[in-house]
């Protein structure tokens, strides 16, 4: 009798027929493209490395290379084209599903418009990309010139140290993230291609939501909210909408990269990325 009663404590020992992570079958491999900045690369091989490893655990052939962290869209775009061409040649791929975070989405839009790399791209999915710019860039540029110059020099030094193959231009890149530049110059010159799938995800935490925000980023979250509405502490929901908008994610900009994520919020990060690739599978990509 005691043995029967104690059996309830052994339920966790019940064997699953297939204990491995569920396999997600995609037609094309995934290239993960990171955005502006290199701070996260101090603690990981590349900003999207952990996301790449998560996808590989689920049978998805994926890659998360590095490019110059602080540079203008034109420079960064050329390096992404190089990464795509190298992968296609090395592994004999036909096409790739490109998933780009933040500024990486602008880099890829530029590449698809101005080069023939589109022949190797099946889809572009952008995550928290400032397709209409961000008021945070304007806030940074409005700081006193001496402070802005010193900050720019530091990030250029930092970027050149991390990626000496290409000269950094941190301030020049920020200027290209302003709402006026993106809406008045970039978007008119970089229309979407009719032969490609464009998907997007926005994100929101803090002001205007019931999601927590890291106190470090509360001030900039409030700044963006006053001018653009709900945001992920870097990019507003409205700015991130592009092509077919799939959903708004309850994660901050850095949480999306699995950076500064509390233990209780880790499942949200995992679920987001798996739902993203699940959507590509549903689209037959």
mmCIF file with all atom_site columns, C-alpha atoms in Angstrom, residues 64-225:
data_model
loop_
_atom_site.group_PDB
_atom_site.id
_atom_site.type_symbol
_atom_site.label_atom_id
_atom_site.label_alt_id
_atom_site.label_comp_id
_atom_site.label_asym_id
_atom_site.label_entity_id
_atom_site.label_seq_id
_atom_site.pdbx_PDB_ins_code
_atom_site.Cartn_x
_atom_site.Cartn_y
_atom_site.Cartn_z
_atom_site.occupancy
_atom_site.B_iso_or_equiv
_atom_site.pdbx_formal_charge
_atom_site.auth_seq_id
_atom_site.auth_comp_id
_atom_site.auth_asym_id
_atom_site.auth_atom_id
_atom_site.pdbx_PDB_model_num
ATOM 1   C CA . UNK A 1 64  ? 25.180 34.158 -36.612 1.00 0.00 ? 64  UNK A CA 1
ATOM 2   C CA . UNK A 1 65  ? 28.348 35.833 -37.938 1.00 0.00 ? 65  UNK A CA 1
ATOM 3   C CA . UNK A 1 66  ? 29.844 39.175 -36.945 1.00 0.00 ? 66  UNK A CA 1
ATOM 4   C CA . UNK A 1 67  ? 30.316 42.343 -38.985 1.00 0.00 ? 67  UNK A CA 1
ATOM 5   C CA . UNK A 1 68  ? 31.600 45.810 -38.039 1.00 0.00 ? 68  UNK A CA 1
ATOM 6   C CA . UNK A 1 69  ? 29.561 46.870 -34.979 1.00 0.00 ? 69  UNK A CA 1
ATOM 7   C CA . UNK A 1 70  ? 29.636 50.648 -35.522 1.00 0.00 ? 70  UNK A CA 1
ATOM 8   C CA . UNK A 1 71  ? 29.310 51.795 -39.129 1.00 0.00 ? 71  UNK A CA 1
ATOM 9   C CA . UNK A 1 72  ? 26.901 53.293 -41.632 1.00 0.00 ? 72  UNK A CA 1
ATOM 10  C CA . UNK A 1 73  ? 24.282 51.181 -43.371 1.00 0.00 ? 73  UNK A CA 1
ATOM 11  C CA . UNK A 1 74  ? 26.182 51.159 -46.673 1.00 0.00 ? 74  UNK A CA 1
ATOM 12  C CA . UNK A 1 75  ? 29.294 49.671 -45.034 1.00 0.00 ? 75  UNK A CA 1
ATOM 13  C CA . UNK A 1 76  ? 27.443 47.149 -42.901 1.00 0.00 ? 76  UNK A CA 1
ATOM 14  C CA . UNK A 1 77  ? 25.265 46.131 -45.837 1.00 0.00 ? 77  UNK A CA 1
ATOM 15  C CA . UNK A 1 78  ? 28.275 45.218 -47.956 1.00 0.00 ? 78  UNK A CA 1
ATOM 16  C CA . UNK A 1 79  ? 29.597 42.974 -45.216 1.00 0.00 ? 79  UNK A CA 1
ATOM 17  C CA . UNK A 1 80  ? 26.280 41.124 -44.905 1.00 0.00 ? 80  UNK A CA 1
ATOM 18  C CA . UNK A 1 81  ? 26.331 40.563 -48.662 1.00 0.00 ? 81  UNK A CA 1
ATOM 19  C CA . UNK A 1 82  ? 29.793 39.068 -48.232 1.00 0.00 ? 82  UNK A CA 1
ATOM 20  C CA . UNK A 1 83  ? 28.557 36.746 -45.464 1.00 0.00 ? 83  UNK A CA 1
ATOM 21  C CA . UNK A 1 84  ? 25.639 35.554 -47.587 1.00 0.00 ? 84  UNK A CA 1
ATOM 22  C CA . UNK A 1 85  ? 27.808 34.896 -50.618 1.00 0.00 ? 85  UNK A CA 1
ATOM 23  C CA . UNK A 1 86  ? 30.381 33.024 -48.507 1.00 0.00 ? 86  UNK A CA 1
ATOM 24  C CA . UNK A 1 87  ? 27.722 30.775 -46.955 1.00 0.00 ? 87  UNK A CA 1
ATOM 25  C CA . UNK A 1 88  ? 26.079 30.047 -50.286 1.00 0.00 ? 88  UNK A CA 1
ATOM 26  C CA . UNK A 1 89  ? 29.396 29.166 -51.910 1.00 0.00 ? 89  UNK A CA 1
ATOM 27  C CA . UNK A 1 90  ? 30.785 27.160 -48.995 1.00 0.00 ? 90  UNK A CA 1
ATOM 28  C CA . UNK A 1 91  ? 27.671 25.064 -48.333 1.00 0.00 ? 91  UNK A CA 1
ATOM 29  C CA . UNK A 1 92  ? 26.093 25.112 -51.792 1.00 0.00 ? 92  UNK A CA 1
ATOM 30  C CA . UNK A 1 93  ? 22.890 26.711 -50.493 1.00 0.00 ? 93  UNK A CA 1
ATOM 31  C CA . UNK A 1 94  ? 20.257 27.899 -52.921 1.00 0.00 ? 94  UNK A CA 1
ATOM 32  C CA . UNK A 1 95  ? 18.717 30.513 -50.658 1.00 0.00 ? 95  UNK A CA 1
ATOM 33  C CA . UNK A 1 96  ? 18.680 31.686 -47.033 1.00 0.00 ? 96  UNK A CA 1
ATOM 34  C CA . UNK A 1 97  ? 15.988 32.979 -44.703 1.00 0.00 ? 97  UNK A CA 1
ATOM 35  C CA . UNK A 1 98  ? 17.496 36.163 -43.309 1.00 0.00 ? 98  UNK A CA 1
ATOM 36  C CA . UNK A 1 99  ? 16.439 37.217 -39.809 1.00 0.00 ? 99  UNK A CA 1
ATOM 37  C CA . UNK A 1 100 ? 17.758 40.644 -38.865 1.00 0.00 ? 100 UNK A CA 1
ATOM 38  C CA . UNK A 1 101 ? 17.691 42.347 -35.481 1.00 0.00 ? 101 UNK A CA 1
ATOM 39  C CA . UNK A 1 102 ? 17.443 46.126 -35.087 1.00 0.00 ? 102 UNK A CA 1
ATOM 40  C CA . UNK A 1 103 ? 19.711 48.062 -37.497 1.00 0.00 ? 103 UNK A CA 1
ATOM 41  C CA . UNK A 1 104 ? 20.523 44.781 -39.222 1.00 0.00 ? 104 UNK A CA 1
ATOM 42  C CA . UNK A 1 105 ? 17.103 44.986 -40.863 1.00 0.00 ? 105 UNK A CA 1
ATOM 43  C CA . UNK A 1 106 ? 18.018 48.309 -42.498 1.00 0.00 ? 106 UNK A CA 1
ATOM 44  C CA . UNK A 1 107 ? 21.338 46.844 -43.641 1.00 0.00 ? 107 UNK A CA 1
ATOM 45  C CA . UNK A 1 108 ? 19.542 44.003 -45.375 1.00 0.00 ? 108 UNK A CA 1
ATOM 46  C CA . UNK A 1 109 ? 16.858 46.190 -46.930 1.00 0.00 ? 109 UNK A CA 1
ATOM 47  C CA . UNK A 1 110 ? 19.661 48.275 -48.455 1.00 0.00 ? 110 UNK A CA 1
ATOM 48  C CA . UNK A 1 111 ? 21.478 45.168 -49.701 1.00 0.00 ? 111 UNK A CA 1
ATOM 49  C CA . UNK A 1 112 ? 18.344 43.717 -51.282 1.00 0.00 ? 112 UNK A CA 1
ATOM 50  C CA . UNK A 1 113 ? 17.643 46.968 -53.115 1.00 0.00 ? 113 UNK A CA 1
ATOM 51  C CA . UNK A 1 114 ? 21.128 47.803 -54.349 1.00 0.00 ? 114 UNK A CA 1
ATOM 52  C CA . UNK A 1 115 ? 22.802 44.429 -55.006 1.00 0.00 ? 115 UNK A CA 1
ATOM 53  C CA . UNK A 1 116 ? 21.905 41.149 -56.675 1.00 0.00 ? 116 UNK A CA 1
ATOM 54  C CA . UNK A 1 117 ? 22.205 39.223 -53.384 1.00 0.00 ? 117 UNK A CA 1
ATOM 55  C CA . UNK A 1 118 ? 18.395 38.923 -53.414 1.00 0.00 ? 118 UNK A CA 1
ATOM 56  C CA . UNK A 1 119 ? 18.774 35.842 -55.615 1.00 0.00 ? 119 UNK A CA 1
ATOM 57  C CA . UNK A 1 120 ? 20.051 34.050 -52.501 1.00 0.00 ? 120 UNK A CA 1
ATOM 58  C CA . UNK A 1 121 ? 17.399 35.370 -50.083 1.00 0.00 ? 121 UNK A CA 1
ATOM 59  C CA . UNK A 1 122 ? 14.019 33.665 -49.668 1.00 0.00 ? 122 UNK A CA 1
ATOM 60  C CA . UNK A 1 123 ? 12.702 35.978 -46.945 1.00 0.00 ? 123 UNK A CA 1
ATOM 61  C CA . UNK A 1 124 ? 13.639 38.860 -44.688 1.00 0.00 ? 124 UNK A CA 1
ATOM 62  C CA . UNK A 1 125 ? 12.288 38.854 -41.154 1.00 0.00 ? 125 UNK A CA 1
ATOM 63  C CA . UNK A 1 126 ? 13.088 41.940 -39.095 1.00 0.00 ? 126 UNK A CA 1
ATOM 64  C CA . UNK A 1 127 ? 12.958 42.059 -35.302 1.00 0.00 ? 127 UNK A CA 1
ATOM 65  C CA . UNK A 1 128 ? 12.667 45.468 -33.615 1.00 0.00 ? 128 UNK A CA 1
ATOM 66  C CA . UNK A 1 129 ? 14.119 47.229 -36.653 1.00 0.00 ? 129 UNK A CA 1
ATOM 67  C CA . UNK A 1 130 ? 13.651 51.042 -36.735 1.00 0.00 ? 130 UNK A CA 1
ATOM 68  C CA . UNK A 1 131 ? 11.993 51.144 -40.171 1.00 0.00 ? 131 UNK A CA 1
ATOM 69  C CA . UNK A 1 132 ? 10.814 54.687 -39.404 1.00 0.00 ? 132 UNK A CA 1
ATOM 70  C CA . UNK A 1 133 ? 13.799 55.673 -37.285 1.00 0.00 ? 133 UNK A CA 1
ATOM 71  C CA . UNK A 1 134 ? 14.006 56.143 -33.534 1.00 0.00 ? 134 UNK A CA 1
ATOM 72  C CA . UNK A 1 135 ? 13.778 59.257 -31.399 1.00 0.00 ? 135 UNK A CA 1
ATOM 73  C CA . UNK A 1 136 ? 16.500 57.748 -29.209 1.00 0.00 ? 136 UNK A CA 1
ATOM 74  C CA . UNK A 1 137 ? 19.014 58.496 -31.996 1.00 0.00 ? 137 UNK A CA 1
ATOM 75  C CA . UNK A 1 138 ? 17.862 62.124 -32.006 1.00 0.00 ? 138 UNK A CA 1
ATOM 76  C CA . UNK A 1 139 ? 18.263 62.305 -28.232 1.00 0.00 ? 139 UNK A CA 1
ATOM 77  C CA . UNK A 1 140 ? 21.856 61.034 -28.509 1.00 0.00 ? 140 UNK A CA 1
ATOM 78  C CA . UNK A 1 141 ? 22.688 63.535 -31.257 1.00 0.00 ? 141 UNK A CA 1
ATOM 79  C CA . UNK A 1 142 ? 21.246 66.408 -29.214 1.00 0.00 ? 142 UNK A CA 1
ATOM 80  C CA . UNK A 1 143 ? 23.850 65.949 -26.463 1.00 0.00 ? 143 UNK A CA 1
ATOM 81  C CA . UNK A 1 144 ? 26.599 68.618 -26.194 1.00 0.00 ? 144 UNK A CA 1
ATOM 82  C CA . UNK A 1 145 ? 29.151 68.412 -29.007 1.00 0.00 ? 145 UNK A CA 1
ATOM 83  C CA . UNK A 1 146 ? 32.148 67.781 -26.741 1.00 0.00 ? 146 UNK A CA 1
ATOM 84  C CA . UNK A 1 147 ? 30.414 64.922 -24.963 1.00 0.00 ? 147 UNK A CA 1
ATOM 85  C CA . UNK A 1 148 ? 29.136 63.488 -28.252 1.00 0.00 ? 148 UNK A CA 1
ATOM 86  C CA . UNK A 1 149 ? 32.632 63.709 -29.755 1.00 0.00 ? 149 UNK A CA 1
ATOM 87  C CA . UNK A 1 150 ? 34.241 61.942 -26.791 1.00 0.00 ? 150 UNK A CA 1
ATOM 88  C CA . UNK A 1 151 ? 31.557 59.255 -26.780 1.00 0.00 ? 151 UNK A CA 1
ATOM 89  C CA . UNK A 1 152 ? 31.955 58.763 -30.529 1.00 0.00 ? 152 UNK A CA 1
ATOM 90  C CA . UNK A 1 153 ? 35.730 58.474 -30.182 1.00 0.00 ? 153 UNK A CA 1
ATOM 91  C CA . UNK A 1 154 ? 35.329 55.828 -27.482 1.00 0.00 ? 154 UNK A CA 1
ATOM 92  C CA . UNK A 1 155 ? 32.907 53.700 -29.494 1.00 0.00 ? 155 UNK A CA 1
ATOM 93  C CA . UNK A 1 156 ? 35.051 54.044 -32.616 1.00 0.00 ? 156 UNK A CA 1
ATOM 94  C CA . UNK A 1 157 ? 38.084 52.893 -30.640 1.00 0.00 ? 157 UNK A CA 1
ATOM 95  C CA . UNK A 1 158 ? 36.068 50.065 -29.154 1.00 0.00 ? 158 UNK A CA 1
ATOM 96  C CA . UNK A 1 159 ? 34.704 49.041 -32.557 1.00 0.00 ? 159 UNK A CA 1
ATOM 97  C CA . UNK A 1 160 ? 38.110 49.227 -34.244 1.00 0.00 ? 160 UNK A CA 1
ATOM 98  C CA . UNK A 1 161 ? 39.586 47.080 -31.470 1.00 0.00 ? 161 UNK A CA 1
ATOM 99  C CA . UNK A 1 162 ? 36.888 44.436 -31.835 1.00 0.00 ? 162 UNK A CA 1
ATOM 100 C CA . UNK A 1 163 ? 36.707 44.499 -35.621 1.00 0.00 ? 163 UNK A CA 1
ATOM 101 C CA . UNK A 1 164 ? 39.890 46.035 -37.097 1.00 0.00 ? 164 UNK A CA 1
ATOM 102 C CA . UNK A 1 165 ? 39.006 44.956 -40.645 1.00 0.00 ? 165 UNK A CA 1
ATOM 103 C CA . UNK A 1 166 ? 36.669 47.920 -41.053 1.00 0.00 ? 166 UNK A CA 1
ATOM 104 C CA . UNK A 1 167 ? 36.769 51.515 -39.779 1.00 0.00 ? 167 UNK A CA 1
ATOM 105 C CA . UNK A 1 168 ? 34.019 52.336 -37.296 1.00 0.00 ? 168 UNK A CA 1
ATOM 106 C CA . UNK A 1 169 ? 31.772 55.388 -37.606 1.00 0.00 ? 169 UNK A CA 1
ATOM 107 C CA . UNK A 1 170 ? 29.527 55.325 -34.559 1.00 0.00 ? 170 UNK A CA 1
ATOM 108 C CA . UNK A 1 171 ? 28.111 58.850 -34.862 1.00 0.00 ? 171 UNK A CA 1
ATOM 109 C CA . UNK A 1 172 ? 27.570 58.544 -38.613 1.00 0.00 ? 172 UNK A CA 1
ATOM 110 C CA . UNK A 1 173 ? 25.568 55.380 -37.991 1.00 0.00 ? 173 UNK A CA 1
ATOM 111 C CA . UNK A 1 174 ? 23.406 57.039 -35.324 1.00 0.00 ? 174 UNK A CA 1
ATOM 112 C CA . UNK A 1 175 ? 22.596 59.870 -37.742 1.00 0.00 ? 175 UNK A CA 1
ATOM 113 C CA . UNK A 1 176 ? 21.170 57.256 -40.108 1.00 0.00 ? 176 UNK A CA 1
ATOM 114 C CA . UNK A 1 177 ? 18.823 56.005 -37.381 1.00 0.00 ? 177 UNK A CA 1
ATOM 115 C CA . UNK A 1 178 ? 16.980 59.308 -36.901 1.00 0.00 ? 178 UNK A CA 1
ATOM 116 C CA . UNK A 1 179 ? 13.344 59.485 -37.936 1.00 0.00 ? 179 UNK A CA 1
ATOM 117 C CA . UNK A 1 180 ? 13.984 62.232 -40.476 1.00 0.00 ? 180 UNK A CA 1
ATOM 118 C CA . UNK A 1 181 ? 16.785 60.345 -42.258 1.00 0.00 ? 181 UNK A CA 1
ATOM 119 C CA . UNK A 1 182 ? 14.934 57.037 -42.396 1.00 0.00 ? 182 UNK A CA 1
ATOM 120 C CA . UNK A 1 183 ? 11.583 58.447 -43.460 1.00 0.00 ? 183 UNK A CA 1
ATOM 121 C CA . UNK A 1 184 ? 12.760 61.161 -45.828 1.00 0.00 ? 184 UNK A CA 1
ATOM 122 C CA . UNK A 1 185 ? 15.888 59.598 -47.349 1.00 0.00 ? 185 UNK A CA 1
ATOM 123 C CA . UNK A 1 186 ? 16.327 55.899 -46.619 1.00 0.00 ? 186 UNK A CA 1
ATOM 124 C CA . UNK A 1 187 ? 12.808 54.557 -47.186 1.00 0.00 ? 187 UNK A CA 1
ATOM 125 C CA . UNK A 1 188 ? 12.193 56.312 -50.530 1.00 0.00 ? 188 UNK A CA 1
ATOM 126 C CA . UNK A 1 189 ? 15.536 55.020 -51.854 1.00 0.00 ? 189 UNK A CA 1
ATOM 127 C CA . UNK A 1 190 ? 15.101 51.460 -50.588 1.00 0.00 ? 190 UNK A CA 1
ATOM 128 C CA . UNK A 1 191 ? 11.731 50.065 -51.662 1.00 0.00 ? 191 UNK A CA 1
ATOM 129 C CA . UNK A 1 192 ? 10.847 46.436 -50.963 1.00 0.00 ? 192 UNK A CA 1
ATOM 130 C CA . UNK A 1 193 ? 11.332 43.870 -53.685 1.00 0.00 ? 193 UNK A CA 1
ATOM 131 C CA . UNK A 1 194 ? 8.104  42.363 -54.996 1.00 0.00 ? 194 UNK A CA 1
ATOM 132 C CA . UNK A 1 195 ? 9.652  38.894 -55.322 1.00 0.00 ? 195 UNK A CA 1
ATOM 133 C CA . UNK A 1 196 ? 10.565 38.537 -51.629 1.00 0.00 ? 196 UNK A CA 1
ATOM 134 C CA . UNK A 1 197 ? 8.720  37.852 -48.378 1.00 0.00 ? 197 UNK A CA 1
ATOM 135 C CA . UNK A 1 198 ? 9.043  40.635 -45.781 1.00 0.00 ? 198 UNK A CA 1
ATOM 136 C CA . UNK A 1 199 ? 7.958  39.866 -42.206 1.00 0.00 ? 199 UNK A CA 1
ATOM 137 C CA . UNK A 1 200 ? 8.399  41.935 -39.052 1.00 0.00 ? 200 UNK A CA 1
ATOM 138 C CA . UNK A 1 201 ? 8.115  41.732 -35.274 1.00 0.00 ? 201 UNK A CA 1
ATOM 139 C CA . UNK A 1 202 ? 7.852  44.694 -32.939 1.00 0.00 ? 202 UNK A CA 1
ATOM 140 C CA . UNK A 1 203 ? 8.422  44.664 -29.184 1.00 0.00 ? 203 UNK A CA 1
ATOM 141 C CA . UNK A 1 204 ? 7.262  46.625 -26.144 1.00 0.00 ? 204 UNK A CA 1
ATOM 142 C CA . UNK A 1 205 ? 8.015  46.802 -22.423 1.00 0.00 ? 205 UNK A CA 1
ATOM 143 C CA . UNK A 1 206 ? 7.672  49.417 -19.706 1.00 0.00 ? 206 UNK A CA 1
ATOM 144 C CA . UNK A 1 207 ? 5.508  52.471 -20.421 1.00 0.00 ? 207 UNK A CA 1
ATOM 145 C CA . UNK A 1 208 ? 2.167  51.613 -21.985 1.00 0.00 ? 208 UNK A CA 1
ATOM 146 C CA . UNK A 1 209 ? 2.506  47.887 -21.200 1.00 0.00 ? 209 UNK A CA 1
ATOM 147 C CA . UNK A 1 210 ? 2.307  45.518 -18.238 1.00 0.00 ? 210 UNK A CA 1
ATOM 148 C CA . UNK A 1 211 ? 5.840  44.258 -18.930 1.00 0.00 ? 211 UNK A CA 1
ATOM 149 C CA . UNK A 1 212 ? 8.784  45.104 -16.624 1.00 0.00 ? 212 UNK A CA 1
ATOM 150 C CA . UNK A 1 213 ? 11.685 47.260 -17.788 1.00 0.00 ? 213 UNK A CA 1
ATOM 151 C CA . UNK A 1 214 ? 15.248 47.273 -16.511 1.00 0.00 ? 214 UNK A CA 1
ATOM 152 C CA . UNK A 1 215 ? 15.666 50.447 -14.413 1.00 0.00 ? 215 UNK A CA 1
ATOM 153 C CA . UNK A 1 216 ? 18.810 51.282 -16.405 1.00 0.00 ? 216 UNK A CA 1
ATOM 154 C CA . UNK A 1 217 ? 16.675 51.754 -19.539 1.00 0.00 ? 217 UNK A CA 1
ATOM 155 C CA . UNK A 1 218 ? 13.592 53.312 -17.927 1.00 0.00 ? 218 UNK A CA 1
ATOM 156 C CA . UNK A 1 219 ? 14.599 56.863 -18.863 1.00 0.00 ? 219 UNK A CA 1
ATOM 157 C CA . UNK A 1 220 ? 15.039 56.155 -22.568 1.00 0.00 ? 220 UNK A CA 1
ATOM 158 C CA . UNK A 1 221 ? 11.905 54.003 -22.525 1.00 0.00 ? 221 UNK A CA 1
ATOM 159 C CA . UNK A 1 222 ? 10.016 57.080 -21.289 1.00 0.00 ? 222 UNK A CA 1
ATOM 160 C CA . UNK A 1 223 ? 11.669 59.371 -23.857 1.00 0.00 ? 223 UNK A CA 1
ATOM 161 C CA . UNK A 1 224 ? 10.609 57.174 -26.761 1.00 0.00 ? 224 UNK A CA 1
ATOM 162 C CA . UNK A 1 225 ? 7.130  56.628 -25.301 1.00 0.00 ? 225 UNK A CA 1
#
